[in-house]
């Protein structure tokens, strides 16, 4: 409808666009203008307010004729006359949109070094040796140690002392420590009345158990303890407490006291003129437990320890002849030297029961004392084997020989601490074990063999190595377990 008008309008717009200011091109680099060192430096202009950049720059669009505001003329920049006309300001080139990089915050300034007086630094040496100081205190102490020789020497001594504090080690003393201390003391000043060598294991084991009892608290004296032994064909157990175990040791040690003419701890529980206390260990223990109206407490430790000291003093003053004094256990008897060795063995076994109940580390006896205990058990095995044979619990004798003659034997090889080799007569207690008449062999660790004799290990699980006559091996292992008792 208005084609002519449109042509005129378009022609007018072209004239206007042709005469309007165009967007200037990029500014040339300063080096392109030649030597500028002699020209005056223009004064800095105030920074223009930030203008939002267009997303993209394309060809310039024509400015509409209607409702358009005049574009302000840019002020000319003062410059050298050699530059023709004011330099147009170029629009920034389009920058591709990128994610803003995170601005890392500046690290805080390091705190000033801690300055402490000498007396405070000296007081911190112990905590420094234990690595218990803060980082600032550690830095201050270590800086001070480079300047103060006395504090540096003290710090070295404290650090060496900390090295001796190993919490992962056993809290129990080395079993050989007491022997070494006594040997060192006696080498300088021999004892006027020495302890007999055969009584040394009992002396050492009672001392070790007493050290354990001193370390436990009052509540742990009532901790439950399970006493285990082997009764002929199967294992049995009896529950008691830590105090009850010490009462048991007190009453059975009373058998040795009675043999030496000392006071029997059960004498007060039986009226004079009546039947005396029982001799067998189990009835004696039951009598003691039933005679007390209240459960035993830690008060039982004093009479037990006093009794053990009295026994050691008595045998030390008695001389050599007392070692063969007979000590009755009811259905059998032992010489005094073997009876004290038996009491040392039971003291160690029950100390292990107590240690397990109160979660206390406890080590086996020294190798020499353990060897003596194993030797006593081996010497008692032929009689135990004959007793089981009479009860129908062991196989019949294969070949009887005269007393003192070598007969069929089992080779018992004990490995580890207290180890050795023993040959056990199989057919008669009066026969002699002989390597030439060996029909079977059993290999066991020393501590494991003692646990078998104590009734803590089933016979079928005890032997680590077996070879030869299976019936003889089984009879000997079950006979070893039957040596145990309450």
Coordinates of C-alpha atoms in Angstrom, one line a residue:
X1 CA 0.0 0.0 0.0
X2 CA 2.8 2.5 0.7
X3 CA 5.6 1.2 -1.4
X4 CA 6.9 4.6 -2.4
X5 CA 7.1 5.9 1.1
X6 CA 9.0 2.9 2.1
X7 CA 11.6 3.5 -0.6
X8 CA 12.1 7.0 0.6
X9 CA 12.3 6.0 4.2
X10 CA 14.9 3.4 3.4
X11 CA 17.0 5.9 1.4
X12 CA 16.9 8.3 4.2
X13 CA 17.9 5.8 6.7
X14 CA 20.9 4.8 4.5
X15 CA 22.0 8.5 4.4
X16 CA 21.6 8.8 8.2
X17 CA 23.5 5.6 8.8
X18 CA 26.2 6.6 6.3
X19 CA 26.7 9.9 8.2
X20 CA 26.5 8.4 11.8
X21 CA 29.6 7.5 13.8
X22 CA 30.6 4.0 13.4
X23 CA 32.1 1.8 16.1
X24 CA 35.8 2.4 16.0
X25 CA 38.3 -0.4 15.3
X26 CA 40.8 -1.7 17.7
X27 CA 43.4 0.8 19.0
X28 CA 46.8 0.3 17.6
X29 CA 49.7 -0.6 19.8
X30 CA 51.8 2.3 21.2
X31 CA 54.8 1.1 19.2
X32 CA 53.0 1.7 16.0
X33 CA 53.1 5.5 16.5
X34 CA 56.9 5.7 16.2
X35 CA 59.1 7.4 18.7
X36 CA 57.0 8.8 21.5
X37 CA 59.7 9.5 24.1
X38 CA 59.7 13.2 23.3
X39 CA 56.0 13.6 23.5
X40 CA 54.2 14.8 26.7
X41 CA 52.6 12.1 28.7
X42 CA 48.8 12.5 28.8
X43 CA 47.2 12.9 32.2
X44 CA 45.4 9.8 33.4
X45 CA 41.7 9.8 32.9
X46 CA 39.3 8.8 35.6
X47 CA 38.2 5.2 35.2
X48 CA 34.8 5.0 33.5
X49 CA 31.9 3.2 35.3
X50 CA 31.7 -0.5 34.4
X51 CA 29.4 -1.1 31.6
X52 CA 27.9 -4.5 31.1
X53 CA 29.4 -6.3 28.1
X54 CA 27.3 -7.6 25.4
X55 CA 27.2 -11.3 25.0
X56 CA 28.5 -11.2 21.5
X57 CA 29.6 -8.5 19.1
X58 CA 28.4 -8.8 15.5
X59 CA 27.9 -6.4 12.7
X60 CA 26.7 -3.0 14.0
X61 CA 23.0 -2.7 13.8
X62 CA 21.5 0.6 12.5
X63 CA 20.2 3.0 15.1
X64 CA 16.5 3.3 14.8
X65 CA 15.3 6.7 13.7
X66 CA 12.5 7.2 16.1
X67 CA 12.8 7.5 19.8
X68 CA 16.6 7.4 19.7
X69 CA 18.7 9.5 22.0
X70 CA 21.7 11.2 20.6
X71 CA 24.9 9.3 21.3
X72 CA 27.2 11.5 23.3
X73 CA 30.3 12.5 21.5
X74 CA 33.5 11.2 23.2
X75 CA 35.8 13.8 24.5
X76 CA 39.0 14.2 22.5
X77 CA 42.1 12.8 24.2
X78 CA 44.9 15.3 24.4
X79 CA 47.8 13.9 22.6
X80 CA 50.5 14.8 20.1
X81 CA 49.7 16.8 17.1
X82 CA 51.3 14.2 14.9
X83 CA 48.4 11.9 15.7
X84 CA 45.6 12.8 13.4
X85 CA 42.4 13.4 15.3
X86 CA 41.2 12.0 18.6
X87 CA 41.9 8.2 19.0
X88 CA 38.6 6.4 19.1
X89 CA 37.9 4.2 22.1
X90 CA 37.6 0.5 21.0
X91 CA 35.0 -1.8 22.4
X92 CA 36.5 -4.8 24.2
X93 CA 36.6 -8.0 22.2
X94 CA 34.1 -10.7 23.1
X95 CA 35.4 -13.0 25.7
X96 CA 34.0 -16.6 25.7
X97 CA 32.0 -17.4 28.8
X98 CA 34.0 -19.5 31.2
X99 CA 33.2 -20.6 34.8
X100 CA 34.9 -18.3 37.3
X101 CA 37.9 -19.9 39.0
X102 CA 37.6 -20.2 42.7
X103 CA 39.7 -17.6 44.4
X104 CA 42.0 -19.1 47.0
X105 CA 41.9 -17.3 50.2
X106 CA 45.2 -16.1 51.4
X107 CA 46.9 -18.2 54.1
X108 CA 46.7 -16.7 57.5
X109 CA 49.9 -15.3 58.8
X110 CA 52.0 -17.7 61.0
X111 CA 51.5 -17.1 64.7
X112 CA 54.4 -15.7 66.5
X113 CA 56.8 -18.1 68.2
X114 CA 55.9 -18.9 71.8
X115 CA 58.2 -17.2 74.3
X116 CA 58.3 -18.9 77.7
X117 CA 60.5 -18.2 80.7
X118 CA 63.3 -20.7 81.6
X119 CA 61.5 -22.2 84.6
X120 CA 58.4 -23.0 82.5
X121 CA 60.5 -24.6 79.7
X122 CA 62.4 -26.6 82.3
X123 CA 59.0 -27.8 83.7
X124 CA 57.9 -28.9 80.2
X125 CA 60.8 -31.2 79.7
X126 CA 59.0 -34.3 81.1
X127 CA 55.9 -33.6 78.9
X128 CA 58.2 -33.1 75.9
X129 CA 59.9 -36.4 76.5
X130 CA 56.5 -38.1 76.6
X131 CA 55.4 -36.3 73.4
X132 CA 52.6 -34.7 75.4
X133 CA 53.3 -31.0 74.5
X134 CA 51.4 -28.9 72.0
X135 CA 53.1 -28.0 68.7
X136 CA 53.9 -24.5 70.0
X137 CA 55.3 -25.8 73.3
X138 CA 57.4 -28.4 71.4
X139 CA 58.8 -25.8 69.2
X140 CA 59.7 -23.6 72.1
X141 CA 61.3 -26.4 74.1
X142 CA 63.4 -27.7 71.2
X143 CA 64.5 -24.1 70.4
X144 CA 65.5 -23.7 74.1
X145 CA 67.4 -27.1 74.1
X146 CA 69.8 -25.7 71.4
X147 CA 70.8 -22.9 73.7
X148 CA 70.7 -24.4 77.3
X149 CA 73.1 -27.3 77.9
X150 CA 71.8 -28.4 81.3
X151 CA 68.2 -28.6 80.0
X152 CA 69.5 -30.6 76.9
X153 CA 71.2 -33.1 79.2
X154 CA 68.1 -33.5 81.3
X155 CA 65.9 -33.9 78.2
X156 CA 68.2 -36.7 77.0
X157 CA 67.9 -38.5 80.3
X158 CA 64.1 -38.2 80.3
X159 CA 63.9 -39.4 76.7
X160 CA 66.0 -42.5 77.6
X161 CA 63.7 -43.1 80.6
X162 CA 60.6 -43.0 78.4
X163 CA 62.2 -45.7 76.3
X164 CA 61.9 -48.1 79.3
X165 CA 58.1 -47.6 79.5
X166 CA 56.8 -50.3 77.2
X167 CA 53.1 -50.8 77.9
X168 CA 52.9 -53.7 75.5
X169 CA 55.3 -55.7 77.6
X170 CA 54.3 -58.1 80.3
X171 CA 53.7 -56.4 83.6
X172 CA 55.1 -59.5 85.4
X173 CA 58.7 -59.5 86.4
X174 CA 61.2 -61.7 84.6
X175 CA 61.2 -65.1 86.5
X176 CA 65.0 -65.0 86.5
X177 CA 65.2 -61.5 88.0
X178 CA 64.9 -62.6 91.5
X179 CA 67.4 -65.4 91.1
X180 CA 69.9 -63.0 89.5
X181 CA 69.5 -60.5 92.2
X182 CA 69.9 -63.1 94.9
X183 CA 72.9 -64.6 93.2
X184 CA 74.6 -61.3 92.8
X185 CA 73.9 -60.5 96.5
X186 CA 75.1 -63.9 97.7
X187 CA 78.2 -63.7 95.6
X188 CA 79.2 -60.6 97.6
X189 CA 77.9 -61.8 100.9
X190 CA 77.0 -65.5 101.2
X191 CA 73.9 -66.3 103.3
X192 CA 74.6 -67.7 106.7
X193 CA 71.6 -70.1 106.3
X194 CA 71.1 -70.6 102.5
X195 CA 67.8 -71.9 101.1
X196 CA 68.2 -75.5 99.9
X197 CA 68.3 -75.9 96.1
X198 CA 65.3 -78.2 96.1
X199 CA 63.2 -75.6 97.9
X200 CA 64.1 -72.7 95.5
X201 CA 61.3 -73.4 93.0
X202 CA 58.7 -73.1 95.8
X203 CA 60.3 -70.0 97.2
X204 CA 60.3 -68.4 93.7
X205 CA 56.7 -69.3 92.7
X206 CA 55.2 -68.2 96.0
X207 CA 57.0 -64.9 95.6
X208 CA 55.8 -64.4 92.0
X209 CA 52.2 -65.2 93.0
X210 CA 52.4 -62.8 96.0
X211 CA 53.6 -60.1 93.6
X212 CA 50.5 -60.7 91.4
X213 CA 48.2 -60.5 94.5
X214 CA 49.7 -57.2 95.5
X215 CA 48.9 -55.7 92.1
X216 CA 45.2 -56.6 92.0
X217 CA 42.4 -54.5 93.5
X218 CA 40.0 -55.4 96.3
X219 CA 37.1 -56.1 93.8
X220 CA 39.3 -58.6 91.8
X221 CA 39.7 -60.8 94.8
X222 CA 36.1 -61.9 94.1
X223 CA 36.6 -62.4 90.4
X224 CA 35.4 -65.9 89.4
X225 CA 38.0 -68.5 88.7
X226 CA 37.4 -72.0 87.2
X227 CA 39.7 -74.7 88.6
X228 CA 40.1 -77.6 86.1
X229 CA 41.5 -81.1 86.5
X230 CA 41.2 -84.6 84.9
X231 CA 39.1 -87.2 86.7
X232 CA 40.0 -90.6 85.3
X233 CA 38.3 -90.4 81.9
X234 CA 37.2 -86.8 81.4
X235 CA 37.9 -83.3 82.6
X236 CA 36.0 -81.6 85.4
X237 CA 36.0 -78.1 86.9
X238 CA 35.0 -76.2 90.0
X239 CA 34.1 -72.5 90.3
X240 CA 35.5 -70.4 93.0
X241 CA 37.1 -66.9 93.4
X242 CA 40.6 -65.6 93.6
X243 CA 40.4 -65.6 97.4
X244 CA 39.1 -69.1 97.2
X245 CA 42.1 -70.3 95.2
X246 CA 44.5 -68.8 97.8
X247 CA 42.5 -70.6 100.5
X248 CA 42.9 -73.8 98.6
X249 CA 46.7 -73.3 98.4
X250 CA 46.8 -72.5 102.1
X251 CA 45.1 -75.7 103.1
X252 CA 47.1 -78.1 100.8
X253 CA 50.4 -76.4 101.8
X254 CA 49.3 -77.2 105.3
X255 CA 50.1 -80.9 104.6
X256 CA 53.8 -79.9 104.4
X257 CA 53.5 -77.8 107.5
X258 CA 52.0 -80.7 109.4
X259 CA 54.8 -83.0 108.3
X260 CA 57.4 -80.5 109.7
X261 CA 55.5 -80.1 113.0
X262 CA 54.2 -76.6 112.2
X263 CA 50.7 -75.4 112.6
X264 CA 48.0 -76.8 110.4
X265 CA 45.6 -74.1 109.1
X266 CA 42.7 -76.6 109.5
X267 CA 43.5 -77.4 113.1
X268 CA 41.1 -74.8 114.4
X269 CA 38.2 -76.2 112.5
X270 CA 38.4 -79.6 114.2
X271 CA 38.0 -80.0 118.0
X272 CA 40.8 -81.5 120.1
X273 CA 40.6 -85.2 120.7
X274 CA 38.4 -85.7 117.7
X275 CA 39.2 -86.9 114.3
X276 CA 42.0 -84.7 112.8
X277 CA 41.8 -82.8 109.5
X278 CA 41.6 -84.9 106.3
X279 CA 44.8 -85.6 104.5
X280 CA 43.7 -85.7 100.8
X281 CA 43.9 -82.3 99.1
X282 CA 40.3 -82.2 97.8
X283 CA 38.6 -82.9 101.1
X284 CA 40.9 -80.5 102.9
X285 CA 39.9 -77.7 100.5
X286 CA 36.2 -78.5 100.8
X287 CA 36.5 -78.5 104.5
X288 CA 38.1 -75.0 104.5
X289 CA 35.6 -73.6 102.1
X290 CA 32.6 -74.9 104.1
X291 CA 34.0 -73.8 107.5
X292 CA 34.0 -70.1 106.6
X293 CA 30.7 -68.4 107.2
X294 CA 31.5 -65.8 104.6
X295 CA 33.3 -66.2 101.3
X296 CA 37.1 -65.8 101.5
X297 CA 38.4 -62.2 101.0
X298 CA 41.8 -60.7 100.5
X299 CA 42.5 -61.3 104.2
X300 CA 43.5 -64.8 103.3
X301 CA 46.7 -63.6 101.6
X302 CA 48.5 -62.8 104.9
X303 CA 48.2 -66.3 106.5
X304 CA 49.1 -68.0 103.2
X305 CA 52.2 -65.8 102.7
X306 CA 53.3 -66.2 106.3
X307 CA 52.9 -70.0 106.0
X308 CA 55.1 -70.1 102.9
X309 CA 57.8 -67.9 104.6
X310 CA 57.7 -70.2 107.6
X311 CA 58.1 -73.3 105.4
X312 CA 61.2 -71.9 103.7
X313 CA 62.8 -70.8 107.0
X314 CA 62.1 -74.2 108.6
X315 CA 63.6 -76.3 105.8
X316 CA 66.6 -73.9 105.6
X317 CA 67.4 -74.3 109.3
X318 CA 66.6 -78.0 109.3
X319 CA 69.6 -79.2 107.4
X320 CA 70.1 -81.9 104.7
X321 CA 68.3 -84.8 106.3
X322 CA 64.9 -83.1 106.2
X323 CA 64.7 -83.5 102.4
X324 CA 63.7 -87.2 102.7
X325 CA 60.9 -86.5 105.3
X326 CA 57.7 -88.2 104.1
X327 CA 54.7 -85.9 103.4
X328 CA 51.4 -87.8 103.2
X329 CA 48.8 -86.8 100.6
X330 CA 46.2 -89.3 101.9
X331 CA 46.4 -92.1 99.2
X332 CA 50.1 -91.5 98.4
X333 CA 53.2 -89.9 100.0
X334 CA 56.1 -87.9 98.7
X335 CA 59.5 -87.0 100.1
X336 CA 59.7 -83.4 101.4
X337 CA 61.9 -82.2 98.5
X338 CA 59.3 -83.6 96.0
X339 CA 56.4 -82.3 98.0
X340 CA 57.7 -78.7 97.9
X341 CA 58.4 -79.2 94.2
X342 CA 54.7 -80.3 93.8
X343 CA 53.5 -77.3 95.8
X344 CA 55.6 -75.0 93.5
X345 CA 54.0 -76.6 90.4
X346 CA 50.5 -76.1 91.8
X347 CA 51.3 -72.6 92.9
X348 CA 52.3 -71.7 89.3
X349 CA 49.3 -73.4 87.7
X350 CA 46.8 -71.7 90.0
X351 CA 48.6 -68.4 89.6
X352 CA 48.0 -68.8 85.9
X353 CA 44.3 -69.4 86.6
X354 CA 44.1 -66.2 88.7
X355 CA 46.0 -64.2 86.1
X356 CA 43.6 -65.4 83.4
X357 CA 40.6 -64.4 85.6
X358 CA 41.9 -60.8 86.2
X359 CA 43.5 -60.4 82.8
X360 CA 47.1 -60.2 84.2
X361 CA 50.1 -61.3 82.2
X362 CA 51.9 -64.3 83.8
X363 CA 55.0 -66.1 82.6
X364 CA 56.1 -69.7 83.1
X365 CA 58.8 -70.6 85.7
X366 CA 62.5 -70.3 84.8
X367 CA 63.9 -73.1 82.7
X368 CA 65.7 -74.8 85.6
X369 CA 62.7 -74.9 87.8
X370 CA 60.4 -76.0 85.0
X371 CA 62.8 -78.9 84.2
X372 CA 62.5 -80.0 87.8
X373 CA 58.7 -79.9 87.7
X374 CA 58.7 -82.0 84.5
X375 CA 61.1 -84.5 86.0
X376 CA 58.9 -85.0 89.0
X377 CA 55.8 -85.6 86.8
X378 CA 57.7 -88.1 84.7
X379 CA 58.9 -90.0 87.8
X380 CA 55.3 -90.3 89.0
X381 CA 54.0 -91.6 85.6
X382 CA 54.8 -95.3 86.0
X383 CA 52.9 -95.5 89.3
X384 CA 49.9 -93.6 87.8
X385 CA 50.0 -95.9 84.7
X386 CA 49.9 -99.0 87.0
X387 CA 47.0 -97.5 89.0
X388 CA 45.0 -96.9 85.8
X389 CA 45.7 -100.4 84.7
X390 CA 44.4 -101.8 87.9
X391 CA 41.2 -99.8 87.4
X392 CA 40.8 -101.1 83.9
X393 CA 41.5 -97.7 82.3
X394 CA 44.7 -98.8 80.6
X395 CA 45.9 -101.7 78.5
X396 CA 47.5 -104.8 80.1
X397 CA 51.2 -105.1 80.7
X398 CA 52.9 -106.7 77.6
X399 CA 56.1 -107.9 79.2
X400 CA 56.9 -108.0 82.9
X401 CA 60.5 -107.8 84.0
X402 CA 62.3 -108.0 87.3
X403 CA 62.5 -104.9 89.5
X404 CA 65.3 -102.7 88.3
X405 CA 65.6 -104.4 84.9
X406 CA 65.0 -102.4 81.7
X407 CA 61.6 -103.0 80.1
X408 CA 59.3 -101.6 77.4
X409 CA 59.7 -97.8 77.3
X410 CA 58.2 -94.7 75.8
X411 CA 60.6 -91.9 74.8
X412 CA 59.2 -88.6 76.0
X413 CA 60.9 -85.7 74.2
X414 CA 60.2 -82.3 75.9
X415 CA 61.0 -79.3 73.7
X416 CA 61.5 -75.7 74.5
X417 CA 62.1 -74.3 78.0
X418 CA 62.9 -76.9 80.6
X419 CA 63.2 -79.6 77.9
X420 CA 65.0 -82.9 77.8
X421 CA 64.6 -86.6 77.1
X422 CA 63.0 -89.1 79.4
X423 CA 62.3 -92.9 79.1
X424 CA 59.1 -94.1 80.9
X425 CA 58.7 -97.7 81.8
X426 CA 55.4 -99.0 80.5
X427 CA 54.8 -102.4 82.1
X428 CA 55.9 -102.0 85.8
X429 CA 56.7 -99.1 88.1
X430 CA 59.7 -101.0 89.3
X431 CA 61.2 -101.4 85.8
X432 CA 63.7 -99.0 84.3
X433 CA 63.0 -97.0 81.1
X434 CA 65.6 -97.7 78.5
X435 CA 66.4 -96.3 75.0
X436 CA 67.1 -99.8 73.8
X437 CA 63.6 -100.9 74.6
X438 CA 61.7 -97.9 73.2
X439 CA 58.4 -98.9 71.5
X440 CA 56.9 -95.3 71.1
X441 CA 57.9 -91.7 71.1
X442 CA 56.0 -88.5 72.0
X443 CA 57.2 -85.0 71.5
X444 CA 55.7 -82.1 73.5
X445 CA 56.5 -78.5 74.5
X446 CA 57.5 -78.1 78.1
X447 CA 54.7 -75.8 79.1
X448 CA 52.2 -77.8 77.1
X449 CA 53.3 -81.0 79.0
X450 CA 52.8 -79.2 82.3
X451 CA 49.3 -78.1 81.3
X452 CA 48.5 -81.7 80.4
X453 CA 49.7 -82.8 83.9
X454 CA 47.6 -80.0 85.4
X455 CA 44.5 -81.2 83.6
X456 CA 44.2 -78.1 81.6
X457 CA 44.7 -79.8 78.2
X458 CA 42.7 -82.9 77.1
X459 CA 45.1 -85.9 76.4
X460 CA 43.8 -86.4 72.9
X461 CA 44.9 -82.8 72.0
X462 CA 48.2 -82.7 73.8
X463 CA 50.9 -84.5 71.8
X464 CA 52.5 -82.5 69.0
X465 CA 54.4 -85.6 67.6
X466 CA 53.7 -89.3 68.0
X467 CA 55.4 -92.4 66.7
X468 CA 55.2 -96.0 67.5
X469 CA 52.8 -98.0 69.7
X470 CA 49.5 -96.1 69.7
X471 CA 48.1 -97.9 72.7
X472 CA 51.2 -97.1 74.8
X473 CA 51.1 -93.4 73.7
X474 CA 47.4 -93.1 74.7
X475 CA 48.0 -94.8 78.1
X476 CA 50.9 -92.5 78.9
X477 CA 49.0 -89.3 77.9
X478 CA 45.9 -90.3 80.0
X479 CA 48.1 -91.2 82.9
X480 CA 49.8 -87.8 82.8
X481 CA 46.4 -86.1 82.8
X482 CA 45.3 -88.2 85.8
X483 CA 48.1 -86.8 87.9
X484 CA 46.0 -83.6 88.2
X485 CA 43.7 -83.0 91.1
X486 CA 41.8 -80.2 92.8

